[in-house]
Tab-separated table of C-alpha atoms and ligand atoms in Angstrom:
chain	number	residue	atom	x	y	z
A	1	MET	CA	104.554	13.301	24.007
A	2	THR	CA	107.012	16.206	23.971
A	3	THR	CA	105.938	17.655	27.281
A	4	GLY	CA	109.422	17.438	28.824
A	5	THR	CA	112.411	19.713	28.629
A	6	THR	CA	114.051	19.226	25.254
A	7	GLY	CA	117.723	18.442	25.416
A	8	HIS	CA	117.815	17.213	28.991
A	9	PRO	CA	118.364	13.515	29.643
A	10	PHE	CA	115.723	11.872	31.807
A	11	GLY	CA	116.676	9.803	34.874
A	12	ILE	CA	114.435	7.266	36.587
A	13	ASP	CA	115.105	5.704	39.988
A	14	PHE	CA	113.365	2.415	40.766
A	15	GLY	CA	113.054	1.974	44.522
A	16	GLY	CA	111.073	-0.289	46.821
A	17	SER	CA	108.276	2.200	47.517
A	18	GLY	CA	108.440	4.643	44.612
A	19	ILE	CA	109.620	5.005	41.036
A	20	LYS	CA	110.754	8.569	40.415
A	21	GLY	CA	111.759	10.413	37.287
A	22	ALA	CA	112.994	13.869	36.282
A	23	PRO	CA	114.895	15.597	33.492
A	24	VAL	CA	118.393	16.551	34.640
A	25	ASP	CA	120.399	19.658	33.819
A	26	LEU	CA	123.869	18.244	33.261
A	27	ALA	CA	125.562	21.597	33.777
A	28	THR	CA	124.448	21.710	37.409
A	29	GLY	CA	123.359	18.166	38.311
A	30	GLU	CA	119.966	19.557	39.313
A	31	PHE	CA	116.501	18.662	38.115
A	32	ALA	CA	115.450	20.717	35.087
A	33	ALA	CA	111.767	20.255	35.984
A	34	ASP	CA	109.815	18.824	38.905
A	35	ARG	CA	110.314	15.188	39.767
A	36	THR	CA	107.367	12.826	39.261
A	37	ARG	CA	106.824	9.937	41.639
A	38	ILE	CA	104.599	6.904	41.111
A	39	ALA	CA	104.208	4.242	43.785
A	40	THR	CA	106.040	1.012	42.983
A	41	PRO	CA	103.439	-1.594	41.972
A	42	PRO	CA	103.020	-4.242	44.702
A	43	GLY	CA	105.600	-6.959	44.084
A	44	GLY	CA	107.566	-4.692	41.737
A	45	ARG	CA	107.717	-7.210	38.890
A	46	PRO	CA	109.471	-6.312	35.621
A	47	THR	CA	106.473	-5.756	33.321
A	48	GLU	CA	104.621	-3.648	35.895
A	49	VAL	CA	107.715	-1.566	36.582
A	50	ALA	CA	108.167	-1.126	32.823
A	51	ASP	CA	104.611	0.259	32.627
A	52	VAL	CA	105.496	2.860	35.267
A	53	VAL	CA	108.770	3.702	33.505
A	54	ALA	CA	106.779	4.309	30.305
A	55	GLU	CA	104.274	6.489	32.171
A	56	LEU	CA	107.060	8.634	33.669
A	57	VAL	CA	108.771	9.052	30.294
A	58	GLU	CA	105.487	9.922	28.617
A	59	ALA	CA	104.700	12.519	31.275
A	60	GLY	CA	108.060	14.181	31.693
A	61	ALA	CA	110.688	13.391	29.040
A	62	ALA	CA	111.287	15.107	25.742
A	63	ALA	CA	110.634	12.828	22.752
A	64	ASP	CA	114.333	12.656	21.936
A	65	ALA	CA	115.590	12.520	25.531
A	66	ALA	CA	118.209	9.971	26.511
A	67	VAL	CA	116.675	7.846	29.273
A	68	GLY	CA	118.495	6.112	32.126
A	69	VAL	CA	116.844	3.806	34.641
A	70	THR	CA	118.273	2.447	37.899
A	71	VAL	CA	117.592	-1.060	39.171
A	72	PRO	CA	118.538	-2.284	42.675
A	73	GLY	CA	120.462	-5.309	41.412
A	74	VAL	CA	123.511	-6.241	39.350
A	75	VAL	CA	123.076	-5.105	35.753
A	76	SER	CA	125.303	-6.637	33.136
A	77	HIS	CA	124.923	-5.574	29.484
A	78	GLY	CA	121.369	-4.517	30.254
A	79	THR	CA	120.362	-7.776	31.908
A	80	VAL	CA	119.599	-7.925	35.635
A	81	ARG	CA	121.677	-10.592	37.363
A	82	SER	CA	120.678	-10.388	41.026
A	83	ALA	CA	117.614	-9.595	43.114
A	84	ALA	CA	118.460	-9.338	46.814
A	85	ASN	CA	115.599	-6.943	47.617
A	86	ILE	CA	113.381	-7.119	44.517
A	87	ASP	CA	111.183	-9.783	42.942
A	88	ARG	CA	113.248	-12.779	41.845
A	89	SER	CA	111.728	-12.653	38.364
A	90	TRP	CA	114.102	-9.767	37.644
A	91	ILE	CA	116.993	-12.229	37.474
A	92	GLY	CA	117.724	-12.854	33.795
A	93	THR	CA	115.409	-10.043	32.658
A	94	ASP	CA	116.849	-8.044	29.762
A	95	ALA	CA	115.784	-4.715	31.238
A	96	VAL	CA	117.137	-2.665	28.347
A	97	ALA	CA	115.026	-4.634	25.859
A	98	LEU	CA	111.968	-4.542	28.138
A	99	PHE	CA	112.108	-0.770	28.711
A	100	ARG	CA	113.088	-0.014	25.112
A	101	GLU	CA	110.063	-1.901	23.860
A	102	ARG	CA	107.785	0.076	26.214
A	103	ILE	CA	109.180	3.565	25.687
A	104	GLY	CA	110.034	3.206	22.022
A	105	HIS	CA	113.666	4.249	22.100
A	106	ASP	CA	117.039	3.439	23.596
A	107	VAL	CA	117.539	3.344	27.316
A	108	VAL	CA	120.467	2.763	29.673
A	109	VAL	CA	119.936	0.588	32.742
A	110	VAL	CA	122.297	0.866	35.694
A	111	ASN	CA	122.577	-0.384	39.260
A	112	ASP	CA	121.014	2.116	41.697
A	113	ALA	CA	124.113	2.574	43.855
A	114	ASP	CA	126.380	2.896	40.822
A	115	ALA	CA	124.156	5.715	39.548
A	116	ALA	CA	124.081	7.444	42.944
A	117	GLY	CA	127.834	7.059	43.381
A	118	LEU	CA	128.649	8.538	40.008
A	119	ALA	CA	126.348	11.485	40.738
A	120	GLU	CA	128.115	12.174	44.057
A	121	VAL	CA	131.487	12.226	42.309
A	122	ARG	CA	130.281	14.447	39.462
A	123	TYR	CA	128.173	16.903	41.449
A	124	GLY	CA	128.103	16.033	45.146
A	125	SER	CA	130.251	15.458	48.190
A	126	ALA	CA	133.048	13.667	46.302
A	127	ARG	CA	133.210	16.151	43.460
A	128	ASP	CA	136.656	16.238	41.862
A	129	GLN	CA	138.047	13.721	44.367
A	130	ALA	CA	141.006	11.928	42.789
A	131	GLY	CA	141.787	8.269	43.433
A	132	LEU	CA	139.298	5.749	44.740
A	133	VAL	CA	135.975	6.897	46.189
A	134	VAL	CA	133.717	4.278	47.753
A	135	VAL	CA	130.087	5.365	47.901
A	136	THR	CA	127.756	3.248	50.015
A	137	THR	CA	123.991	3.623	50.233
A	138	LEU	CA	122.450	2.491	53.506
A	139	GLY	CA	118.788	1.603	53.034
A	140	THR	CA	116.837	-1.626	52.775
A	141	GLY	CA	120.125	-3.173	51.675
A	142	ILE	CA	123.609	-1.767	51.219
A	143	GLY	CA	124.504	-0.552	47.757
A	144	SER	CA	127.993	0.422	46.678
A	145	ALA	CA	129.793	2.288	43.934
A	146	LEU	CA	133.515	2.347	43.245
A	147	VAL	CA	134.647	5.419	41.370
A	148	TYR	CA	138.317	5.764	40.478
A	149	ASP	CA	139.532	9.129	39.162
A	150	GLY	CA	135.961	9.898	38.138
A	151	VAL	CA	135.419	6.603	36.299
A	152	LEU	CA	132.765	4.234	37.594
A	153	VAL	CA	133.792	0.599	38.057
A	154	PRO	CA	130.316	-0.969	38.055
A	155	SER	CA	128.687	-3.786	40.013
A	156	SER	CA	130.946	-3.781	43.089
A	157	GLU	CA	128.098	-5.089	45.319
A	158	LEU	CA	130.063	-4.525	48.529
A	159	GLY	CA	126.881	-4.896	50.571
A	160	HIS	CA	127.129	-8.627	50.071
A	161	LEU	CA	130.624	-9.078	51.428
A	162	GLU	CA	130.756	-11.651	54.195
A	163	MET	CA	131.118	-10.147	57.655
A	164	HIS	CA	131.108	-12.221	60.847
A	165	GLY	CA	130.154	-15.202	58.649
A	166	LYS	CA	127.042	-13.550	57.172
A	167	ASP	CA	125.912	-11.210	54.412
A	168	ALA	CA	127.033	-7.728	55.511
A	169	GLU	CA	123.820	-5.917	54.494
A	170	LYS	CA	121.771	-8.259	56.692
A	171	GLN	CA	123.692	-6.872	59.686
A	172	ALA	CA	124.521	-3.295	58.816
A	173	ALA	CA	121.792	-1.893	56.514
A	174	ASN	CA	119.597	0.908	57.822
A	175	SER	CA	116.608	-1.452	57.629
A	176	VAL	CA	118.333	-3.626	60.260
A	177	ARG	CA	118.789	-0.604	62.546
A	178	GLU	CA	115.101	0.194	62.187
A	179	ARG	CA	113.855	-3.372	62.591
A	180	LYS	CA	115.986	-4.078	65.661
A	181	GLU	CA	115.438	-0.550	67.006
A	182	LEU	CA	119.198	-0.164	67.466
A	183	SER	CA	120.555	2.973	69.104
A	184	TRP	CA	122.886	5.072	66.931
A	185	LYS	CA	125.753	3.831	69.107
A	186	ALA	CA	124.843	0.154	68.715
A	187	TRP	CA	124.405	0.525	64.955
A	188	ALA	CA	127.688	2.440	64.669
A	189	GLU	CA	129.502	-0.519	66.216
A	190	VAL	CA	128.291	-2.784	63.404
A	191	LEU	CA	128.985	-0.124	60.787
A	192	ARG	CA	132.497	0.355	62.163
A	193	ASP	CA	133.305	-3.310	61.487
A	194	TYR	CA	131.841	-2.966	58.022
A	195	TYR	CA	133.719	0.176	56.998
A	196	ARG	CA	136.958	-1.091	58.541
A	197	MET	CA	136.633	-4.186	56.387
A	198	LEU	CA	136.194	-1.961	53.318
A	199	GLU	CA	139.219	0.100	54.405
A	200	ARG	CA	141.397	-3.000	54.689
A	201	LEU	CA	140.280	-4.275	51.305
A	202	LEU	CA	140.330	-1.106	49.244
A	203	SER	CA	142.250	1.720	51.006
A	204	PRO	CA	140.010	4.388	49.444
A	205	GLU	CA	140.668	8.124	49.552
A	206	LEU	CA	137.118	8.825	50.690
A	207	PHE	CA	133.903	7.121	51.790
A	208	VAL	CA	130.547	8.718	50.954
A	209	VAL	CA	127.453	7.561	52.820
A	210	GLY	CA	124.128	7.877	51.023
A	211	GLY	CA	120.587	6.650	51.554
A	212	GLY	CA	117.850	8.439	53.498
A	213	VAL	CA	119.628	7.879	56.814
A	214	SER	CA	122.555	10.054	55.685
A	215	LYS	CA	120.562	13.083	56.860
A	216	HIS	CA	121.304	11.819	60.385
A	217	ALA	CA	125.040	11.537	59.635
A	218	PRO	CA	126.161	13.598	62.692
A	219	LYS	CA	124.572	10.946	64.922
A	220	PHE	CA	126.632	8.027	63.631
A	221	LEU	CA	129.517	9.008	61.337
A	222	PRO	CA	131.659	10.504	64.155
A	223	LEU	CA	131.309	7.216	66.070
A	224	LEU	CA	132.930	5.134	63.306
A	225	GLU	CA	136.546	6.153	64.064
A	226	LEU	CA	137.987	5.241	60.676
A	227	ASP	CA	141.356	6.156	59.186
A	228	THR	CA	139.623	7.165	55.944
A	229	PRO	CA	137.584	10.392	55.698
A	230	ILE	CA	133.851	9.621	55.576
A	231	VAL	CA	131.217	12.177	54.574
A	232	PRO	CA	127.461	12.154	53.974
A	233	ALA	CA	126.135	12.285	50.426
A	234	THR	CA	124.950	15.739	49.440
A	235	LEU	CA	122.563	14.869	46.596
A	236	ARG	CA	120.494	12.648	48.886
A	237	ASN	CA	117.362	11.425	47.141
A	238	THR	CA	118.202	12.981	43.771
A	239	ALA	CA	121.430	11.015	43.236
A	240	GLY	CA	119.964	7.947	41.514
A	241	ILE	CA	118.006	10.009	38.996
A	242	VAL	CA	120.971	12.285	38.307
A	243	GLY	CA	123.429	9.404	37.856
A	244	ALA	CA	121.057	7.520	35.556
A	245	ALA	CA	120.592	10.638	33.425
A	246	VAL	CA	124.366	11.225	33.241
A	247	LEU	CA	124.990	7.688	32.030
A	248	ALA	CA	122.139	7.875	29.528
A	249	ALA	CA	123.539	11.110	28.118
A	250	GLU	CA	127.031	9.671	27.898
A	251	ALA	CA	125.785	6.576	26.102
A	252	SER	CA	124.067	8.822	23.571
A	253	GLY	CA	127.181	10.948	23.117
A	254	THR	CA	126.053	14.145	24.896
A	255	ARG	CA	128.684	16.167	26.754
A	256	THR	CA	128.152	15.803	30.486
A	257	GLY	CA	129.357	17.126	33.808
A	258	PRO	CA	130.147	20.605	35.051
A	259	ALA	CA	133.435	20.559	33.160
A	260	GLY	CA	132.165	18.449	30.268
A	261	ARG	CA	133.955	15.342	31.441
A	262	SER	CA	134.599	12.509	29.086
A	263	ARG	CA	132.579	9.330	28.731
A	264	SER	CA	132.366	6.786	31.493
A	265	ARG	CA	133.190	3.153	30.900
A	266	ALA	CA	129.974	2.220	32.648
A	267	ALA	CA	127.801	4.110	30.222
A	268	ARG	CA	126.917	1.017	28.287
A	269	SER	CA	126.552	-1.394	31.202
B	1	BGC	C1	121.658	-5.078	45.886
B	1	BGC	C2	122.385	-3.996	45.157
B	1	BGC	C3	121.725	-2.648	45.413
B	1	BGC	C4	121.571	-2.407	46.904
B	1	BGC	C5	120.846	-1.111	47.216
B	1	BGC	C6	121.569	-4.719	47.357
B	1	BGC	O1	120.878	-5.716	48.042
B	1	BGC	O2	122.346	-6.313	45.742
B	1	BGC	O3	122.429	-4.255	43.777
B	1	BGC	O4	122.501	-1.644	44.847
B	1	BGC	O5	120.884	-3.476	47.511
B	1	BGC	O6	119.591	-1.083	46.650
């Protein structure tokens, strides 16, 4: 059972194709041991995902490790409230209770984009940015995190704002670019409308763009012509795990962050 790195919180990121976990060194925001990845069970239903979560914890977490798990939906007091891109049976699932029962101790459950956003502000491209940072993840859907002066304001769900009369993520997500085989220029035109809408609504200090496509940032970010600075995420595919581990550690009272920042209000969401 105690095969992991004692003292390090363990983060788990539940995605459409894989569920990944690693212990995280909070001093650096880096993995303290290799990441383990298990394919998401077909359908990705709660009990099957919980089995994988338990397997990852068993394989890689210290017995006393704080555990944080991301879910790609709204999470309110541990219960999942939306399921835009996951099985609908997640809606109403008390994920904290489900995972706790499987792994045998407390767990924090957090929206995937909220976890990634917090990680970017603590350790990545928005590190030490004051004021409002809006982190968006462009993937199958669009995830978002609002972080104000380092404090996460959870469940912003800006991917579901209405744009041109429709759900924004159905027009601007990276999956739409891939499915419609849009050129970078054509996709950037849709993204421009999206980020301008966010600018008008929120006047952030900085946008951070995450998701796998952020590695191609030079091909589309310069085409957006926004008033607000916009930068690619730097943690890339580690951000969800790192953010989940940070929140788990904070909920359990461990000092976190490079400068030992104080607790986040989202830690118990
Ligand atoms: C969900 C969000 C999630 C995002 C990225 C959206 O469809 O509503 O909760 O963060 O996809 O996975």
